[in-house]
CSV table of C-alpha atoms in Angstrom, one decimal:
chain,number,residue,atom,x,y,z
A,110,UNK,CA,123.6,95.2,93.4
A,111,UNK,CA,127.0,94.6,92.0
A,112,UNK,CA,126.1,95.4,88.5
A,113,UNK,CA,129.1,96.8,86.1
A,114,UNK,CA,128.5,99.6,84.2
A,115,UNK,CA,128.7,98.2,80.8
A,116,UNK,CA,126.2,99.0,78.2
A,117,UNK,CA,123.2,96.8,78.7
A,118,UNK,CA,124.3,97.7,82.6
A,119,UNK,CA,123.7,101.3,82.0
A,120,UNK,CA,120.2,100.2,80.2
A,121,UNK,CA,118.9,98.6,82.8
A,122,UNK,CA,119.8,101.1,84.9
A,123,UNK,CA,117.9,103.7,83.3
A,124,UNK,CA,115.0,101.6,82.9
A,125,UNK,CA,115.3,101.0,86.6
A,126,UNK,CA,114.7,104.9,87.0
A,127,UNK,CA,111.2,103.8,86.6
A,128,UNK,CA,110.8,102.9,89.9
A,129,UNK,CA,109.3,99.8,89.3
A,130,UNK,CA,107.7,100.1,86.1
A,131,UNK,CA,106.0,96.5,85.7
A,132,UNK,CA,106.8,96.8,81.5
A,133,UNK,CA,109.9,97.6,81.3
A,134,UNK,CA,112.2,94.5,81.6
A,135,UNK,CA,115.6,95.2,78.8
A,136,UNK,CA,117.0,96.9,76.1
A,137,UNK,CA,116.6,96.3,72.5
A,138,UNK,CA,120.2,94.8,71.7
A,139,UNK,CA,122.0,93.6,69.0
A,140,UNK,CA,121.6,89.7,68.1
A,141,UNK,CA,124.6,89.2,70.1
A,142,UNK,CA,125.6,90.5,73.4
A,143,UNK,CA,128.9,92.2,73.7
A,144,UNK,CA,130.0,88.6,75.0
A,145,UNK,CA,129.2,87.1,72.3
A,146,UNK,CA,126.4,85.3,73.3
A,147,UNK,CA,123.1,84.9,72.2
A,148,UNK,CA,120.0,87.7,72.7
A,149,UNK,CA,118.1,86.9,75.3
A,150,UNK,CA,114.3,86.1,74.3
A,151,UNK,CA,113.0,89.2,75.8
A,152,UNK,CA,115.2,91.6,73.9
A,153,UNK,CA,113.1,92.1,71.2
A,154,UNK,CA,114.7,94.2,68.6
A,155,UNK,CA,111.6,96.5,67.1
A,156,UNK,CA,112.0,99.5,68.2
A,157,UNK,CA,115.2,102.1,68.6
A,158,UNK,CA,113.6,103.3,72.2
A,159,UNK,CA,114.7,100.9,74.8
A,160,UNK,CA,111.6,101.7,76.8
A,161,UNK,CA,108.7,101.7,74.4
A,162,UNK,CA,110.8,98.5,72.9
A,163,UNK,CA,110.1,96.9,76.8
A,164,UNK,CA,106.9,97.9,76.7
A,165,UNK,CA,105.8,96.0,73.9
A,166,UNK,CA,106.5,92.6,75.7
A,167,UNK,CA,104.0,93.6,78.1
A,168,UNK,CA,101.1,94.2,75.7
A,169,UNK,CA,102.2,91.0,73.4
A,170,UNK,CA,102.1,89.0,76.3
A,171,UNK,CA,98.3,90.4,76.7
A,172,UNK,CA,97.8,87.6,74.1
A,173,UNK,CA,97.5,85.0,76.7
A,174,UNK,CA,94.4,86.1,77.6
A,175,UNK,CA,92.8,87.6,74.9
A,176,UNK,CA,93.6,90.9,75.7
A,177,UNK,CA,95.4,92.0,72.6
A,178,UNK,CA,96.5,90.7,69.3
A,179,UNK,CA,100.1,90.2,67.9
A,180,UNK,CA,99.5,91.8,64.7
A,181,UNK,CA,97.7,94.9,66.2
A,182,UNK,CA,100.7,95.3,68.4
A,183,UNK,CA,103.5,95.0,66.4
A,184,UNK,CA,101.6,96.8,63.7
A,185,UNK,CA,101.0,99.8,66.7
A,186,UNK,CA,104.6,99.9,67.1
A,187,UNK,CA,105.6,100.2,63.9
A,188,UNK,CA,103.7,103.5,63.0
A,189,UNK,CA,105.2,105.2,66.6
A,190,UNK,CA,108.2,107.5,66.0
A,191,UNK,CA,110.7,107.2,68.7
A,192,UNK,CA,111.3,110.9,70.0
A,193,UNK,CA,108.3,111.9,69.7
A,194,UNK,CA,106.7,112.2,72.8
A,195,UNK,CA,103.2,112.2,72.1
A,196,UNK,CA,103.8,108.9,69.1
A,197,UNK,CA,103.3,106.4,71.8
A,198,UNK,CA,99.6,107.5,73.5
A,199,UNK,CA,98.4,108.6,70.2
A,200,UNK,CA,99.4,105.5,68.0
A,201,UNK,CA,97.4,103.2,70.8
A,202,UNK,CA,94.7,105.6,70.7
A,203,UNK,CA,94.6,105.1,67.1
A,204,UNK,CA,94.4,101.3,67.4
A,205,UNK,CA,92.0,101.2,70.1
A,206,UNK,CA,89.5,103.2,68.0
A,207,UNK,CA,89.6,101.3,65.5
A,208,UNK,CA,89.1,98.1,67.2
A,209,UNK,CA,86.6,99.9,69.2
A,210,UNK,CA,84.9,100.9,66.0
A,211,UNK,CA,84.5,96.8,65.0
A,212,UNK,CA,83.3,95.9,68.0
A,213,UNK,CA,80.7,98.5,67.5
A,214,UNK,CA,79.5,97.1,63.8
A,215,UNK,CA,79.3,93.7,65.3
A,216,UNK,CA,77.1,94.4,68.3
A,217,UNK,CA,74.7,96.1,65.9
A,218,UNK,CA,74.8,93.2,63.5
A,219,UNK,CA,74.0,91.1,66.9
A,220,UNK,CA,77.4,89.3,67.3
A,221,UNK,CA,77.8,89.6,70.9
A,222,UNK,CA,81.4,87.8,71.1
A,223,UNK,CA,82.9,89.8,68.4
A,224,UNK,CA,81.9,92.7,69.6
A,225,UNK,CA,83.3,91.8,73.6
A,226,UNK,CA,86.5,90.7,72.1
A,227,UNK,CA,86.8,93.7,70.5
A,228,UNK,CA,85.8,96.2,73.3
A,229,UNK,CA,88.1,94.0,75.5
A,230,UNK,CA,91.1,94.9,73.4
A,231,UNK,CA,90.3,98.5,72.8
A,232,UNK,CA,90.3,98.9,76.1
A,233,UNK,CA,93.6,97.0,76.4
A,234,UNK,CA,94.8,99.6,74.3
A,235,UNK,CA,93.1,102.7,75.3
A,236,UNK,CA,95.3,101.6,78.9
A,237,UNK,CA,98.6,101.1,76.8
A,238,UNK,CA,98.4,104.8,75.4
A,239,UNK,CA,98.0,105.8,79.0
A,240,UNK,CA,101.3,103.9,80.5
A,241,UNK,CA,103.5,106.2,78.4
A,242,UNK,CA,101.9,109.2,78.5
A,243,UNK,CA,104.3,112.4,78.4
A,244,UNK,CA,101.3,114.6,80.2
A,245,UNK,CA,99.3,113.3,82.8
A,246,UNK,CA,97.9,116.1,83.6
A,247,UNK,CA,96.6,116.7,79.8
A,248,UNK,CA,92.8,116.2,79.1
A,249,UNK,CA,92.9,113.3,76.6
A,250,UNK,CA,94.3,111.4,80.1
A,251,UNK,CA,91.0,111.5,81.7
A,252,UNK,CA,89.3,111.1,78.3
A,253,UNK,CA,91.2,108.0,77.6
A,254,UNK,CA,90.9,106.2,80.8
A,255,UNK,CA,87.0,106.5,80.5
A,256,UNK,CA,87.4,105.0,76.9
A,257,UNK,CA,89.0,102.1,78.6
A,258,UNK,CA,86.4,101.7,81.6
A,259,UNK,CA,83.7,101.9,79.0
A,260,UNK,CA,84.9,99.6,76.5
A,261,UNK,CA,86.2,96.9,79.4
A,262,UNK,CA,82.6,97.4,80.9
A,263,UNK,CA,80.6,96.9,77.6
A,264,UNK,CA,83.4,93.8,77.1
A,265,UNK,CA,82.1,91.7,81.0
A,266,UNK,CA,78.3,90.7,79.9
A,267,UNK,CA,79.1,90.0,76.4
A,268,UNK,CA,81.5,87.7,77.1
A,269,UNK,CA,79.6,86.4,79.9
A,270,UNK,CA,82.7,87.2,82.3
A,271,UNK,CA,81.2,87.2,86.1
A,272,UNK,CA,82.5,90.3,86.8
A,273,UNK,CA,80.6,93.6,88.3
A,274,UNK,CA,81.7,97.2,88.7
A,275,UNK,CA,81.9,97.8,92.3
A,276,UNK,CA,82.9,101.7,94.1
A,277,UNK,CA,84.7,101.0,97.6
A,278,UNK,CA,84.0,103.3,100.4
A,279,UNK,CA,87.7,105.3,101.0
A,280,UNK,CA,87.7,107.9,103.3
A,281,UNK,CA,85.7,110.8,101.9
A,282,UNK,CA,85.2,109.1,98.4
A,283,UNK,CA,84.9,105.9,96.2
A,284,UNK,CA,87.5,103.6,94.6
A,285,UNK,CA,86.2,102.1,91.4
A,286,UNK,CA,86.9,98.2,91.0
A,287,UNK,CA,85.6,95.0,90.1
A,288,UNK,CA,83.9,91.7,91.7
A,289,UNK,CA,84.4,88.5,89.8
A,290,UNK,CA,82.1,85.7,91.2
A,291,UNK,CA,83.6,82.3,90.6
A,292,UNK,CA,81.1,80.3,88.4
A,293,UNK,CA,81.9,77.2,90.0
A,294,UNK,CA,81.3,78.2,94.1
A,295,UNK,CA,78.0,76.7,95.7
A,296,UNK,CA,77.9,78.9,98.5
A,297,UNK,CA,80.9,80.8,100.3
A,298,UNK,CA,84.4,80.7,98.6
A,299,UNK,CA,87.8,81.7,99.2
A,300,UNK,CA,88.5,85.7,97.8
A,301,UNK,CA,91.4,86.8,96.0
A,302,UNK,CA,92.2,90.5,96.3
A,303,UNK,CA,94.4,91.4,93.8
A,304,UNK,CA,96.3,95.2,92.9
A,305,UNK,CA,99.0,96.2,90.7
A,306,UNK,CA,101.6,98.8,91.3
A,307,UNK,CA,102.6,101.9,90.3
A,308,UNK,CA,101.8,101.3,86.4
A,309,UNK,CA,99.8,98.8,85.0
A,310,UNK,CA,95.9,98.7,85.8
A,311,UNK,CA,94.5,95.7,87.8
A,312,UNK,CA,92.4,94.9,84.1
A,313,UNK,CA,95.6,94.2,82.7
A,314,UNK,CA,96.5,90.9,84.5
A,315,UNK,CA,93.2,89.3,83.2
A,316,UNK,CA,95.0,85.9,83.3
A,317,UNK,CA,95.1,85.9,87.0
A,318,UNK,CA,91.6,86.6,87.2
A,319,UNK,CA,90.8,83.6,84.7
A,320,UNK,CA,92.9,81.6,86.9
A,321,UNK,CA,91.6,82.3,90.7
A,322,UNK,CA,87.9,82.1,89.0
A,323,UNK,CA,88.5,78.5,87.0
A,324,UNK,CA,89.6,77.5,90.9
A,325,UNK,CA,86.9,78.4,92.7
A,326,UNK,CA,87.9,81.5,94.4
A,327,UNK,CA,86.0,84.8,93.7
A,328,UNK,CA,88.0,88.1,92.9
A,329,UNK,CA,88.4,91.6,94.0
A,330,UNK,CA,90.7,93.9,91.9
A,331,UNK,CA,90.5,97.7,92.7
A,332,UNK,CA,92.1,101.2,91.3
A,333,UNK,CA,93.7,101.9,94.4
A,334,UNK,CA,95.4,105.9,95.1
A,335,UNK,CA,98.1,106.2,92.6
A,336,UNK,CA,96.9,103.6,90.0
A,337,UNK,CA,94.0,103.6,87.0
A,338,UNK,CA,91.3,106.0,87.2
A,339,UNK,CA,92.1,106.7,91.0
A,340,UNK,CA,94.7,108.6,90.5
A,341,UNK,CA,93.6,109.9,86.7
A,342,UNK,CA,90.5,111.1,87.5
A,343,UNK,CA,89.9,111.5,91.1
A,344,UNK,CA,93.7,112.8,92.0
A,345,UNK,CA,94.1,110.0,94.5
A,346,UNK,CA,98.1,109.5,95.1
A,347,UNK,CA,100.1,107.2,96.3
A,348,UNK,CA,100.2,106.7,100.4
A,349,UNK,CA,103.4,104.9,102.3
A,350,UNK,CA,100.4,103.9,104.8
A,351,UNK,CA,98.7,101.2,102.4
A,352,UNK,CA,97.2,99.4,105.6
A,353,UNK,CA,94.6,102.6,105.1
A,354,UNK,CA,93.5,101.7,101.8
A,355,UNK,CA,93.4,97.8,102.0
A,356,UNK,CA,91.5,97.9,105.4
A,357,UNK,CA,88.2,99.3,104.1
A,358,UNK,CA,88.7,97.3,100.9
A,359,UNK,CA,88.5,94.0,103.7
A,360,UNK,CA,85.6,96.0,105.0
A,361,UNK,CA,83.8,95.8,101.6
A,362,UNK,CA,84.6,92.4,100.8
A,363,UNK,CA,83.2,91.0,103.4
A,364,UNK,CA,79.9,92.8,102.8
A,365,UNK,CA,79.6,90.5,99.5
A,366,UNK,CA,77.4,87.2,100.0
A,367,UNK,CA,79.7,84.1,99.1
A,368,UNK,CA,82.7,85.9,100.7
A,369,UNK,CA,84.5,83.4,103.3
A,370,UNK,CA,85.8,85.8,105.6
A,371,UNK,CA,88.5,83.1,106.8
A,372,UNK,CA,89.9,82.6,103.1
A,373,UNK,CA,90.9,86.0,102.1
A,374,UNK,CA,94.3,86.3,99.9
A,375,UNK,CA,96.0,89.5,99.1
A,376,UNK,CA,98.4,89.7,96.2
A,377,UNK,CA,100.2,92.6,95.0
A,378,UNK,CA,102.2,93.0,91.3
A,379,UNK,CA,105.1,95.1,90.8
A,380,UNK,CA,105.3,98.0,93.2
A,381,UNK,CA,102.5,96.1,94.8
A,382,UNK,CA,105.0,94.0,96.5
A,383,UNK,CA,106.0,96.7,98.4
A,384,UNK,CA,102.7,97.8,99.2
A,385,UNK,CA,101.2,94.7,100.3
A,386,UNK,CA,103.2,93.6,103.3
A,387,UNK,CA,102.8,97.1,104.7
A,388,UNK,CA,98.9,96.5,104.6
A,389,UNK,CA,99.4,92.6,105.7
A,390,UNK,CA,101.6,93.9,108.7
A,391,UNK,CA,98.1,95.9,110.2
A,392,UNK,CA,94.9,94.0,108.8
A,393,UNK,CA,94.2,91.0,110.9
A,394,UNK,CA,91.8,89.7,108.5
A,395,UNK,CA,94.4,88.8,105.6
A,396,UNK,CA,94.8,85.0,106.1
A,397,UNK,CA,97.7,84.4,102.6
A,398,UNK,CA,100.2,87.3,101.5
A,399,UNK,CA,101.6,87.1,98.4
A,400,UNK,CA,104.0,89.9,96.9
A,401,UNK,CA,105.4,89.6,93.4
A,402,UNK,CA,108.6,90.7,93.4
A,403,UNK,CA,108.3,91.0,97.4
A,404,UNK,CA,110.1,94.2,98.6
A,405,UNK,CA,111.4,95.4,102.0
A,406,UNK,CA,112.6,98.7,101.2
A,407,UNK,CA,111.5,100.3,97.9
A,408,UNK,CA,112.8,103.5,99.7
A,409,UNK,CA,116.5,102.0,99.3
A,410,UNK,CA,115.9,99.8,95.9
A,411,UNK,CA,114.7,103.9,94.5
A,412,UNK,CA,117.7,105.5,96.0
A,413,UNK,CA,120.0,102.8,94.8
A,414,UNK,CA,119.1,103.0,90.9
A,415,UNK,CA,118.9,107.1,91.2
A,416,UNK,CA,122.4,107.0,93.6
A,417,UNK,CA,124.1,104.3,90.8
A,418,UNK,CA,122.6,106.6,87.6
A,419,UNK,CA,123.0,110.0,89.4
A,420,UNK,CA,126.6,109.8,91.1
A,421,UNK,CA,127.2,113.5,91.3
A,422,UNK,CA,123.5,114.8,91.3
A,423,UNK,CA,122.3,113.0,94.5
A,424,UNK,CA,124.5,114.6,96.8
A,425,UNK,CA,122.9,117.9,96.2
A,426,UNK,CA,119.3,116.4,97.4
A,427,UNK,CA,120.0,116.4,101.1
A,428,UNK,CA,122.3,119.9,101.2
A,429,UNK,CA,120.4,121.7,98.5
A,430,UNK,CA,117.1,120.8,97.3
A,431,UNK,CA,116.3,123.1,95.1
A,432,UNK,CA,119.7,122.9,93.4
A,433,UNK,CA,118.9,119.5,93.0
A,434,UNK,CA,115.7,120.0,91.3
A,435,UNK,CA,117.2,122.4,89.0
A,436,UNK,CA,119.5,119.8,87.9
A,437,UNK,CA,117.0,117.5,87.4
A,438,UNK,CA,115.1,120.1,85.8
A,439,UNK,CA,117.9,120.2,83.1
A,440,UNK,CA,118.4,116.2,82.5
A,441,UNK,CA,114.6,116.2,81.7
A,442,UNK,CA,114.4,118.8,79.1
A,443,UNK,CA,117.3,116.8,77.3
A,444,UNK,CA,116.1,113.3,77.9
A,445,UNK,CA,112.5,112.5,77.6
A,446,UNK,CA,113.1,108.9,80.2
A,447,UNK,CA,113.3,111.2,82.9
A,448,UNK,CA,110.8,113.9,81.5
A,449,UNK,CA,108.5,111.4,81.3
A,450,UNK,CA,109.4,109.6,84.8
A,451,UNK,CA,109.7,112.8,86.7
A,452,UNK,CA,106.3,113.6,85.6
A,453,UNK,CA,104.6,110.8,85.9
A,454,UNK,CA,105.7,109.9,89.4
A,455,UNK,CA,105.2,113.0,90.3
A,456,UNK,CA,101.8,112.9,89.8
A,457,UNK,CA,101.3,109.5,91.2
A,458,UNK,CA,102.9,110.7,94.7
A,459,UNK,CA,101.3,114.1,94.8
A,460,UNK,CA,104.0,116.1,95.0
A,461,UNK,CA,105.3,119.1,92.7
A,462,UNK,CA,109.7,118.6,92.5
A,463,UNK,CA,111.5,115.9,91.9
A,464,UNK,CA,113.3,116.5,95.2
A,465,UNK,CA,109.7,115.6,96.8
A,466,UNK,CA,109.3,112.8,95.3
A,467,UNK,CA,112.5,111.1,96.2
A,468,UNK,CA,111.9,113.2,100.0
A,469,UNK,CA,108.6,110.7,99.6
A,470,UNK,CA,110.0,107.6,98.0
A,471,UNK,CA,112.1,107.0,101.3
A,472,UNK,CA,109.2,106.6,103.2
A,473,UNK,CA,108.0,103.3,101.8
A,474,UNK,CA,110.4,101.2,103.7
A,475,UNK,CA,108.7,97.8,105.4
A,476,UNK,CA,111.4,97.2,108.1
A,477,UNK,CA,110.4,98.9,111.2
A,478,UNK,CA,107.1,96.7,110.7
A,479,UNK,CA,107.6,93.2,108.8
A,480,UNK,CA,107.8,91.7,112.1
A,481,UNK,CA,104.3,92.1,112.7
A,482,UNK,CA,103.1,90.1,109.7
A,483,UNK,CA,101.4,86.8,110.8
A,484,UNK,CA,99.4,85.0,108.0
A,485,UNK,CA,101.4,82.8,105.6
A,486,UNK,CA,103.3,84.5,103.4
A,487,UNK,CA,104.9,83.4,99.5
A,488,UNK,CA,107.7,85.6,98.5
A,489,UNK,CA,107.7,85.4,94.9
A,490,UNK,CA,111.1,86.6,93.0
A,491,UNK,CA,113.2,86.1,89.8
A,492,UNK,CA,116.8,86.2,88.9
A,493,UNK,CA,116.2,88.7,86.0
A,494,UNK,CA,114.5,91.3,88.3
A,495,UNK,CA,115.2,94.5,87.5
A,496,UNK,CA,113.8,97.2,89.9
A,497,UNK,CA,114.0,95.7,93.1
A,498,UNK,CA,117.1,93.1,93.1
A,499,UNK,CA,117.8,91.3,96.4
A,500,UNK,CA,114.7,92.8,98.0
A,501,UNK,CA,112.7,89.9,97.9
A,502,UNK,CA,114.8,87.8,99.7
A,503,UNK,CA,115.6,90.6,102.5
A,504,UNK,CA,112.0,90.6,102.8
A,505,UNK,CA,111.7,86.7,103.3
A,506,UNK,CA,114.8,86.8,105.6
A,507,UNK,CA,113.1,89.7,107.8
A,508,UNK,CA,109.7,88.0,107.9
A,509,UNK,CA,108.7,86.0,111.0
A,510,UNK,CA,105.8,84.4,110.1
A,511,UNK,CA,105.1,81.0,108.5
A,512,UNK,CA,106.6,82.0,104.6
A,513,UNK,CA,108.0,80.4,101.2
A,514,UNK,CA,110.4,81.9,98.7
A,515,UNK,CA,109.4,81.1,95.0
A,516,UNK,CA,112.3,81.8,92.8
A,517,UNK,CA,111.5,81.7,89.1
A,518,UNK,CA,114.7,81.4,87.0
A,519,UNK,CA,115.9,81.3,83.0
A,520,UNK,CA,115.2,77.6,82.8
A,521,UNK,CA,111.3,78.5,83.6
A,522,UNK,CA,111.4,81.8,81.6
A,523,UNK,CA,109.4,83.2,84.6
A,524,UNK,CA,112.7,85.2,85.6
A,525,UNK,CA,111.3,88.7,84.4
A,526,UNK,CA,109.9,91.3,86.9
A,527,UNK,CA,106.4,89.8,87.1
A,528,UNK,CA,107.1,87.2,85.2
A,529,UNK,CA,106.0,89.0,82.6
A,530,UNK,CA,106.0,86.8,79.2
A,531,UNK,CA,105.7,83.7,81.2
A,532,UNK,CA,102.0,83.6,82.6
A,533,UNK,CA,101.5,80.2,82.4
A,534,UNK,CA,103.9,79.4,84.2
A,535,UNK,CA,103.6,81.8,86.6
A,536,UNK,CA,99.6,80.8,87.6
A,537,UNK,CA,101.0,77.1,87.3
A,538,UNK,CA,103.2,78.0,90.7
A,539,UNK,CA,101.8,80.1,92.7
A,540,UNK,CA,98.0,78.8,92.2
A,541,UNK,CA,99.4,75.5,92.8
A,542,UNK,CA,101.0,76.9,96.3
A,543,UNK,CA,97.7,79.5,97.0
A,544,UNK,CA,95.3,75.9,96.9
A,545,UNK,CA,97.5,74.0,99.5
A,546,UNK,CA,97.3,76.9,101.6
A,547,UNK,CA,93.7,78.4,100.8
């Protein structure tokens, strides 16, 4: 990537550890840059932890659509202590009970939208205490993700959002997800099936549901293997193969009534952008592709943060393993980023070592099939990306099928991974490209 190794260099890289974390976009910095120049807008400045610091843009930015609330945020991340592992899930716990509590008095008092606000942000919350979790294998995981479902769940009717818990037929099991019927379609509509990556739950990125339904389209969001209550309750990881999770999604879709089966869009966030063109490049039936940052090789965008961060440790995990994972072993118990990685990913992968993981990281590589992707394809990128740099446009360059590039830069403020901050901005493009070509 060309990056020099300064400090805010060696930030980023460490964030980028993440592989692909969808919050974490900088380090808190002083109000000057070593250059002298100003802080960038998304440096915030709160918090001594560069990651729970990043984090907090993510959840602030949940204002947009009434997901959170600035105060209950900032006020969140005030009372979390940074190297203390558990601070972070316990604080948001905290917070979400509370707010869960009001909604609670105000449903029994017969205020309906007070109470769904409420119960929306709790469960906005209850999600946030999951994202930085330092166990995922701990009980209060599985106990906190149904506190989420339950407060989102009792959040839909009383806000009178069109939206209906669905299970999808997977193999020998269900995936647990969501169908939002636009208010405004007569009789079929176009469908917009929408899944994050490998952190933030599909509930999170409310805004692009408000946005596909105030256009007409319906929406399908689902807690695919390795993400929500997939992988936190029923132990579903991540697969390479994704075309074998978003094929019987299809399937389902097109058993709903008002479902146009030739107006079907599939857009993947974050490590979704990966994802996605892997399932495009096998299901027939996807007529618009749209990954956000779009990735060729997340394989080699891994390898190349670990490789850059990790100099003298990589070596060792072709020749030696388990002398590898030893090492590893070591860097965690002194630094709770790659504790907390390490585990996490693990987890979401299936595997047991950090050698495995990596061993399965290398296997999500879109090359040997982009070529096979036909429907119309947007690209989106942005010159601040941080996990994936230059993958987007080798995955416009290697597609062959009729495609755009959508580059979202400082001038915009959409430059973020995700765009994250910049929702507006970011529905205002691509939903103005998705209805030219829907």
């Amino acid at each position: 990537m060309g990056i020099t190794l300064d400090r805010r260099s060696l930030i980023q890289a460490s964030l980028g550890l993440t592989g692909g974390l969808a919050l974490l976009k900088s380090a808190p910095a002083a109000a000057a840059t070593p250059s002298g120049e100003p802080r960038p807008w998304w440096e915030l400045g709160l918090m001594a932890d560069p990651i729970m610091e990043s984090q907090l843009l993510h959840f602030l930015a949940g204002t947009y659509s009434a997901q959170s609330d600035i105060s209950e945020v900032l006020d969140t991340a005030s009372r979390i202590v940074a190297g203390d592992d558990w601070s972070w899930p316990n604080e948001w716990v905290r917070t979400a009970d509370r707010i869960r509590a009001m909604g609670d008095v105000s449903l029994s008092r017969r205020h309906p939208i007070s109470a769904g606000n409420a119960y929306l942000r709790a469960a906005n919350y209850y999600r946030a205490a999951l994202i930085h979790h330092p166990e995922p294998t701990h009980p209060s995981v599985v106990a906190t993700g149904r506190k989420a479902v339950d407060a989102y769940n009792k959040a839909l009717p009383l806000l009178k959002i069109p939206g209906t818990p669905v299970r999808i037929p997977y193999e020998n099991t269900t995936l647990p997800g969501y169908f939002f019927r636009a208010p405004s379609a007569r009789s079929i509509a176009p469908l917009l099936i929408f899944q994050q990556g490998r952190d933030a739950w599909p509930e999170e990125s409310k805004y692009v549901i408000d946005a596909a339904l105030a256009r007409g389209y319906h929406c399908l969001i689902v807690h695919a293997p390795g993400q929500g209550m997939a992988i936190r309750e029923q132990g579903l990881p991540f697969r390479h193969d994704w075309e074998q999770v978003i094929r019987p999604v299809v399937d389902f879709a097109l058993c709903i009534a008002g479902v146009d089966s030739r107006r079907i869009a599939l857009l993947g966030w974050s490590m979704g952008g990966a994802l996605v063109p892997r399932a495009a490049a096998f299901e027939r039936r996807i007529k618009i592709l749209i990954p956000n940052p779009g990735v060729l090789n997340w394989g080699d965008a891994s390898f190349e943060q670990f490789n850059m961060y990790f100099p003298e440790l990589m070596p060792l995990l072709d020749s030696d393993p388990q002398a590898f994972d030893a090492a590893m072993g070591q860097l965690m118990q002194q630094v709770f980023l790659y504790r907390w990685y390490m585990k996490d990913s693990m987890s979401k992968h299936g595997v047991s070592t950090p050698s495995a993981l990596l061993f399965e990281l290398r296997r999500y590589n879109n090359e040997p099939i982009v070529h096979r992707i036909r429907c119309r394809t947007l690209v989106m990128d942005g010159t601040a990306e941080a996990f994936s740099q230059g993958q987007a446009r080798l995955l416009f360059d290697a597609l062959e099928c009729p495609k755009d590039y959508m580059l979202f830069t400082a001038q915009d403020t959409g430059l973020l991974h995700c765009q994250e901050g910049a929702q507006a901005v970011a529905n205002h493009r691509m939903f103005d490209w998705l209805d030219e070509y829907l």
